[in-house]
Amino acid sequence: MTGLAGKVAAARTRAKEAESDADDSEVRLGELDGFIGFNLRLAQDASFRAFTRRVGETSLKPGRFAALMVIHNNPGITPGALGRAIARDKSTITPLVQALLRDGLVERRQSRTDRRSFTLRLTKAGEALRRELLAPAQAHDRKLDEIVGERKEEFLELLRRIVELLE
Amino acid sequence: MTGLAGKVAAARTRAKEAESDADDSEVRLGELDGFIGFNLRLAQDASFRAFTRRVGETSLKPGRFAALMVIHNNPGITPGALGRAIARDKSTITPLVQALLRDGLVERRQSRTDRRSFTLRLTKAGEALRRELLAPAQAHDRKLDEIVGERKEEFLELLRRIVELLE
DNA sequence: TATTGTTATACTCTATAACTATA
DNA sequence: TATAGTTATAGAGTATAACAATA
């Protein structure tokens, strides 16, 4: 997994005709190269790896960090609402929440308004870890900001439009 | 999983102060909302789901479709070069290639130049499936093109810069 | 009847390490 | 020594379906 992103870029820029068997330095992506979806996946993959590298392999993955952030900002949120906020199905939010409970980062209480449900809050340890990870997470995103430059707001707007309109 | 993207958008736009327990319609994303990385993930997730919906749940996922496209455009490519082209580790490209072999979409031959390696080609069935999926895949990306509008080239350039510079 | 969360199941993806056969 | 690909393993994410308790 060393330098995947760089090699992808190299493969793209060095793409050219290949008459016999293709080797490493002359991979043609074809239609894929102009597909927004494909490039979105490469960029998301690169961002995910860079986040993990910066925050530390041993610590939280982006998905769990996002959950911590949302619970912090919405004390008392239910698992369902949390899942909708970070685009996770209820079948994936249950194990995620259980992992956070297991690690002592989150606590749950019976919901007063809906006895089928319950509410989530960060524990002291959860707050501490969130605070600890916020700095490297922000550093990671500042790096993305640098790359995108002054077009950041337009870029974010397009990403949000994709989410809203691709329903 | 019905309407996840729409609910995320609604959660964002309706975000406001919440004094007591947060409910569904007033989730605050906090710093996350301005993070490029987080929005990249939501957009990629929405695109992935839309692709799968359009191409057909029963058929190929975006990752395998991308592999088919790259092998088509680079007959004789090795698994390693394929993995680098679509940003997949060698530990994930092996099972992917084996699934394609198992499904009769790809064939492999001994490499003439490197006896540790081998070369990949689409079978007739692989070519047929690729041809069949190309239309819905292009329709999917045209939908993305519509959403992004005339800023497509700039958008693609930013996605590629992220891949290149986030190493 | 519909919804909240749980459980079970299956497949995919990610990541590491150990292995083989070559180079 | 390093590289190509395989195998094994473990942890996540994705998806569906069936279920209990409650709305």
Coordinates of C-alpha atoms (C1' of nucleotides) in Angstrom, one line a residue:
Chain A
M1 CA 0.0 0.0 0.0
T2 CA 3.0 2.2 -0.3
G3 CA 2.4 5.1 -2.6
L4 CA -0.8 3.9 -4.3
A5 CA -2.0 7.4 -5.0
G6 CA 1.2 8.4 -6.7
K7 CA 1.3 5.3 -8.8
V8 CA -2.3 5.9 -9.9
A9 CA -1.4 9.4 -11.0
A10 CA 1.7 8.2 -12.8
A11 CA -0.4 5.5 -14.5
R12 CA -2.8 8.2 -15.7
T13 CA -0.3 10.8 -16.9
R14 CA 1.9 8.3 -18.6
A15 CA -0.9 6.6 -20.3
K16 CA -0.3 6.0 -24.0
E17 CA -0.7 3.5 -26.7
A18 CA 0.2 -0.1 -25.9
E19 CA 0.5 -2.6 -28.8
S20 CA 1.6 -5.6 -26.9
D21 CA 1.0 -6.5 -23.3
A22 CA 0.5 -3.5 -21.0
D23 CA 3.1 -3.0 -18.4
D24 CA 3.1 -0.8 -15.3
S25 CA 4.0 2.5 -16.9
E26 CA 1.5 2.5 -19.7
V27 CA -1.9 1.7 -18.3
R28 CA -4.8 3.3 -20.2
L29 CA -7.9 3.9 -18.1
G30 CA -10.1 4.6 -21.1
E31 CA -13.6 6.0 -20.4
L32 CA -12.9 5.6 -16.7
D33 CA -10.5 8.5 -16.7
G34 CA -13.3 11.0 -17.4
F35 CA -15.8 9.4 -15.0
I36 CA -16.6 11.6 -12.1
G37 CA -17.6 8.6 -10.0
F38 CA -14.3 6.9 -10.6
N39 CA -12.2 9.9 -9.7
L40 CA -14.4 10.5 -6.7
R41 CA -13.6 7.1 -5.4
L42 CA -9.8 7.6 -5.9
A43 CA -9.9 10.9 -4.1
Q44 CA -12.0 9.6 -1.2
D45 CA -9.6 6.6 -1.0
A46 CA -6.6 8.9 -0.9
S47 CA -8.2 11.1 1.7
F48 CA -9.2 8.1 3.9
R49 CA -5.7 6.8 3.8
A50 CA -4.1 10.1 4.6
F51 CA -6.5 10.7 7.5
T52 CA -5.6 7.3 9.0
R53 CA -1.9 7.9 8.5
R54 CA -2.1 11.3 10.2
V55 CA -4.5 10.4 13.1
G56 CA -2.6 7.2 13.7
E57 CA -3.3 3.7 12.6
T58 CA -3.9 2.6 16.1
S59 CA -6.7 5.1 16.7
L60 CA -10.1 5.8 15.2
K61 CA -10.9 5.4 11.5
P62 CA -12.7 8.4 9.9
G63 CA -16.1 6.7 10.3
R64 CA -15.8 6.4 14.1
F65 CA -14.3 9.8 14.4
A66 CA -17.3 11.3 12.5
A67 CA -19.6 9.5 14.9
L68 CA -17.8 11.0 17.9
M69 CA -18.1 14.4 16.4
V70 CA -21.8 14.1 15.7
I71 CA -22.6 12.7 19.2
H72 CA -20.5 15.5 20.7
N73 CA -22.5 18.1 18.8
N74 CA -25.8 16.4 19.5
P75 CA -25.8 14.9 23.0
G76 CA -28.8 12.7 23.4
I77 CA -28.9 11.7 19.7
T78 CA -30.4 8.3 18.9
P79 CA -28.5 5.7 16.9
G80 CA -31.0 6.1 14.1
A81 CA -30.5 9.8 13.8
L82 CA -26.7 9.3 14.0
G83 CA -26.8 6.9 11.2
R84 CA -28.7 9.2 9.0
A85 CA -26.3 12.1 9.7
I86 CA -23.2 10.1 8.7
A87 CA -24.9 8.0 6.0
R88 CA -24.8 4.7 7.7
D89 CA -27.5 2.0 7.6
K90 CA -29.0 0.9 10.8
S91 CA -27.4 -2.5 10.3
T92 CA -24.0 -0.8 10.3
I93 CA -24.7 1.8 13.0
T94 CA -25.5 -0.9 15.6
P95 CA -22.1 -2.5 15.6
L96 CA -20.4 0.9 15.3
V97 CA -22.2 2.2 18.4
Q98 CA -21.5 -1.1 20.2
A99 CA -17.8 -0.7 19.5
L100 CA -17.9 2.8 20.9
L101 CA -19.8 1.5 24.0
R102 CA -17.3 -1.4 24.4
D103 CA -14.4 1.1 24.3
G104 CA -16.0 3.3 26.9
L105 CA -16.2 6.3 24.6
V106 CA -20.0 6.5 24.6
E107 CA -22.8 5.9 27.1
R108 CA -26.5 5.3 26.5
R109 CA -29.6 6.0 28.4
Q110 CA -33.2 5.0 27.9
S111 CA -35.1 7.5 25.8
R112 CA -37.8 9.3 27.8
T113 CA -39.9 9.9 24.7
D114 CA -39.6 6.6 22.8
R115 CA -39.1 3.5 24.9
R116 CA -37.9 1.5 21.8
S117 CA -34.9 3.8 21.5
F118 CA -32.2 5.3 23.6
T119 CA -29.9 8.3 23.7
L120 CA -26.2 8.6 23.2
R121 CA -23.6 10.8 24.9
L122 CA -19.8 10.9 24.9
T123 CA -18.2 9.8 28.1
K124 CA -15.2 11.7 29.6
A125 CA -13.0 9.3 27.7
G126 CA -15.0 9.9 24.5
E127 CA -14.7 13.7 24.9
A128 CA -11.0 13.4 25.6
L129 CA -10.4 11.3 22.6
R130 CA -12.4 13.6 20.4
R131 CA -10.5 16.6 21.6
E132 CA -7.2 14.7 21.0
L133 CA -8.1 13.7 17.4
L134 CA -9.6 17.0 16.4
A135 CA -6.2 18.7 15.9
P136 CA -4.8 16.0 13.5
A137 CA -8.2 15.8 11.7
Q138 CA -8.2 19.5 11.2
A139 CA -4.6 19.4 10.0
H140 CA -5.6 16.7 7.5
D141 CA -8.4 18.9 6.2
R142 CA -6.2 21.9 6.1
K143 CA -4.0 19.9 3.7
L144 CA -7.0 19.3 1.6
D145 CA -7.9 23.0 1.8
E146 CA -4.4 23.8 0.5
I147 CA -4.8 21.4 -2.4
V148 CA -8.2 22.8 -3.4
G149 CA -7.2 26.4 -2.8
E150 CA -9.6 29.3 -3.2
R151 CA -12.1 27.1 -4.9
K152 CA -13.0 25.3 -1.7
E153 CA -16.5 26.6 -1.3
E154 CA -17.4 25.8 -4.9
F155 CA -15.9 22.4 -4.5
L156 CA -17.8 21.7 -1.3
E157 CA -21.0 23.0 -2.9
L158 CA -20.6 20.5 -5.8
L159 CA -20.0 17.6 -3.4
R160 CA -23.1 18.5 -1.5
R161 CA -25.1 18.8 -4.7
I162 CA -24.0 15.3 -5.6
V163 CA -25.3 14.0 -2.3
E164 CA -28.6 15.9 -2.6
L165 CA -29.4 15.2 -6.2
L166 CA -28.1 11.7 -6.6
E167 CA -31.0 10.3 -4.6
Chain B
M1 CA -31.2 2.5 3.3
T2 CA -34.1 4.4 1.7
G3 CA -33.2 7.9 0.9
L4 CA -30.0 8.2 3.0
A5 CA -28.6 10.9 0.9
G6 CA -31.7 13.1 1.1
K7 CA -31.8 12.7 4.8
V8 CA -28.2 13.7 5.2
A9 CA -28.9 16.8 3.2
A10 CA -32.0 17.6 5.2
A11 CA -30.1 17.1 8.4
R12 CA -27.6 19.6 7.2
T13 CA -29.9 22.3 6.0
R14 CA -32.2 22.0 8.9
A15 CA -29.4 22.0 11.4
K16 CA -30.0 24.5 14.2
E17 CA -29.6 24.9 18.0
A18 CA -30.8 21.9 20.1
E19 CA -31.1 22.5 23.8
S20 CA -32.4 19.1 24.9
D21 CA -31.9 15.7 23.2
A22 CA -31.4 16.0 19.5
D23 CA -34.0 14.5 17.3
D24 CA -33.9 13.6 13.6
S25 CA -34.6 17.0 12.1
E26 CA -32.0 19.0 14.0
V27 CA -28.7 17.2 13.7
R28 CA -25.7 19.5 13.9
L29 CA -22.6 18.2 12.1
G30 CA -20.3 20.8 13.7
E31 CA -16.8 21.0 12.2
L32 CA -17.5 18.0 10.1
D33 CA -19.8 20.0 7.8
G34 CA -16.9 22.1 6.5
F35 CA -14.5 19.1 6.1
I36 CA -13.7 18.3 2.6
G37 CA -12.9 14.7 3.6
F38 CA -16.3 14.1 5.2
N39 CA -18.1 15.6 2.2
L40 CA -16.0 13.6 -0.2
R41 CA -17.1 10.4 1.6
L42 CA -20.8 11.4 1.5
A43 CA -20.5 12.1 -2.2
Q44 CA -18.6 8.9 -3.0
D45 CA -21.1 6.9 -1.0
A46 CA -24.0 8.5 -2.9
S47 CA -22.3 7.9 -6.2
F48 CA -21.6 4.3 -5.4
R49 CA -25.2 3.6 -4.3
A50 CA -26.6 5.3 -7.4
F51 CA -24.3 3.3 -9.7
T52 CA -25.3 0.1 -8.1
R53 CA -29.0 1.0 -8.3
R54 CA -28.6 1.9 -12.0
V55 CA -26.4 -1.0 -13.1
G56 CA -28.4 -3.5 -11.2
E57 CA -27.9 -4.9 -7.7
T58 CA -27.4 -8.3 -9.2
S59 CA -24.6 -7.3 -11.5
L60 CA -21.1 -5.8 -10.9
K61 CA -20.2 -3.4 -8.2
P62 CA -18.2 -0.3 -9.3
G63 CA -14.9 -1.8 -8.3
R64 CA -15.3 -4.9 -10.5
F65 CA -16.7 -2.8 -13.4
A66 CA -13.6 -0.6 -13.2
A67 CA -11.4 -3.7 -13.3
L68 CA -13.2 -4.9 -16.4
M69 CA -12.7 -1.6 -18.1
V70 CA -9.0 -1.5 -17.3
I71 CA -8.4 -5.0 -18.5
H72 CA -10.3 -4.3 -21.6
N73 CA -8.2 -1.2 -22.3
N74 CA -5.0 -3.0 -21.4
P75 CA -5.1 -6.6 -22.6
G76 CA -2.3 -8.5 -21.0
I77 CA -2.1 -6.3 -18.0
T78 CA -0.8 -8.0 -14.8
P79 CA -2.7 -8.1 -11.5
G80 CA -0.2 -5.8 -10.0
A81 CA -0.5 -3.1 -12.6
L82 CA -4.3 -3.5 -12.5
G83 CA -4.3 -3.0 -8.7
R84 CA -2.2 0.2 -9.0
A85 CA -4.5 1.6 -11.8
I86 CA -7.6 1.2 -9.7
A87 CA -6.0 1.8 -6.3
R88 CA -6.2 -1.6 -4.9
D89 CA -3.7 -3.4 -2.7
K90 CA -2.3 -6.7 -3.9
S91 CA -4.1 -8.4 -1.1
T92 CA -7.4 -7.2 -2.4
I93 CA -6.6 -7.5 -6.1
T94 CA -6.0 -11.2 -5.8
P95 CA -9.5 -12.2 -4.6
L96 CA -11.0 -9.7 -7.1
V97 CA -9.2 -11.3 -10.0
Q98 CA -10.1 -14.7 -8.8
A99 CA -13.8 -13.8 -8.6
L100 CA -13.5 -12.5 -12.2
L101 CA -11.8 -15.8 -13.2
R102 CA -14.4 -17.9 -11.4
D103 CA -17.2 -16.0 -13.2
G104 CA -15.6 -16.6 -16.5
L105 CA -15.1 -12.9 -17.3
V106 CA -11.3 -13.0 -17.4
E107 CA -8.7 -15.4 -18.5
R108 CA -5.0 -15.6 -17.5
R109 CA -1.9 -16.7 -19.3
Q110 CA 1.7 -17.1 -18.2
S111 CA 3.7 -14.0 -18.6
R112 CA 6.4 -14.5 -21.2
T113 CA 8.7 -11.9 -19.6
D114 CA 8.3 -12.6 -15.9
R115 CA 7.6 -16.2 -14.9
R116 CA 6.4 -15.1 -11.5
S117 CA 3.5 -13.2 -13.1
F118 CA 0.8 -13.7 -15.6
T119 CA -1.4 -11.6 -17.9
L120 CA -5.1 -10.9 -18.0
R121 CA -7.6 -10.6 -20.8
L122 CA -11.3 -10.4 -20.9
T123 CA -13.1 -13.5 -22.2
K124 CA -16.0 -13.2 -24.7
A125 CA -18.3 -13.2 -21.7
G126 CA -16.2 -10.5 -20.0
E127 CA -16.3 -8.3 -23.2
A128 CA -20.1 -8.8 -23.5
L129 CA -20.7 -7.9 -19.9
R130 CA -18.5 -4.9 -20.1
R131 CA -20.3 -3.7 -23.2
E132 CA -23.7 -4.3 -21.5
L133 CA -22.7 -2.3 -18.4
L134 CA -21.0 0.5 -20.3
A135 CA -24.3 2.2 -21.2
P136 CA -25.8 2.4 -17.7
A137 CA -22.4 3.3 -16.3
Q138 CA -22.2 6.2 -18.8
A139 CA -25.8 7.2 -18.0
H140 CA -24.8 7.3 -14.3
D141 CA -21.9 9.5 -15.0
R142 CA -23.9 11.8 -17.3
K143 CA -26.2 12.3 -14.3
L144 CA -23.1 13.4 -12.3
D145 CA -22.1 15.6 -15.2
E146 CA -25.5 17.3 -15.1
I147 CA -25.1 17.9 -11.4
V148 CA -21.6 19.3 -11.7
G149 CA -22.5 21.3 -14.8
E150 CA -19.9 23.3 -16.8
R151 CA -17.5 23.1 -13.9
K152 CA -16.8 19.4 -14.6
E153 CA -13.2 19.8 -15.8
E154 CA -12.3 22.0 -12.9
F155 CA -14.0 19.5 -10.6
L156 CA -12.1 16.5 -12.1
E157 CA -8.9 18.4 -11.9
L158 CA -9.4 19.0 -8.2
L159 CA -10.2 15.4 -7.5
R160 CA -7.0 14.4 -9.4
R161 CA -4.9 16.9 -7.5
I162 CA -6.1 15.4 -4.3
V163 CA -5.0 11.9 -5.4
E164 CA -1.6 13.2 -6.6
L165 CA -0.8 15.5 -3.7
L166 CA -2.3 13.6 -0.7
E167 CA 0.4 11.0 -0.9
Chain C
dT1 C1' -49.2 -1.3 10.5
dA2 C1' -44.8 1.1 10.8
dT3 C1' -40.6 2.0 13.2
dT4 C1' -36.4 1.4 16.6
dG5 C1' -32.9 -1.3 17.4
dT6 C1' -31.0 -6.2 17.5
dT7 C1' -29.3 -10.4 15.6
dA8 C1' -27.8 -13.4 12.0
dT9 C1' -25.7 -14.1 7.7
dA10 C1' -22.9 -13.2 3.6
dC11 C1' -20.0 -10.7 0.8
dT12 C1' -16.6 -7.1 0.0
dC13 C1' -12.8 -4.2 1.2
dT14 C1' -8.6 -3.2 4.0
dA15 C1' -4.4 -4.5 6.1
dT16 C1' -0.7 -7.3 7.8
dA17 C1' 2.3 -11.1 7.7
dA18 C1' 4.2 -15.3 6.1
dC19 C1' 5.0 -17.9 2.2
dT20 C1' 6.7 -19.5 -3.0
dA21 C1' 8.9 -18.8 -7.0
dT22 C1' 11.1 -16.2 -9.3
dA23 C1' 14.1 -11.8 -10.6
Chain D
dT1 C1' 17.7 -9.0 -1.7
dA2 C1' 13.6 -7.5 -3.8
dT3 C1' 9.3 -8.4 -6.3
dA4 C1' 4.8 -11.0 -8.1
dG5 C1' 1.4 -13.3 -6.5
dT6 C1' -0.9 -16.4 -2.9
dT7 C1' -2.7 -17.6 1.5
dA8 C1' -4.4 -16.8 6.0
dT9 C1' -6.4 -13.9 9.2
dA10 C1' -8.8 -10.1 11.4
dG11 C1' -11.4 -6.0 11.3
dA12 C1' -14.6 -3.0 9.0
dG13 C1' -18.4 -1.7 5.8
dT14 C1' -22.6 -3.0 3.1
dA15 C1' -26.9 -5.4 2.6
dT16 C1' -30.8 -8.2 3.5
dA17 C1' -34.0 -10.4 6.3
dA18 C1' -36.3 -11.8 10.4
dC19 C1' -37.3 -10.5 15.1
dA20 C1' -39.1 -8.1 19.7
dA21 C1' -40.8 -4.2 21.7
dT22 C1' -43.1 -0.2 21.0
dA23 C1' -45.4 3.6 18.4

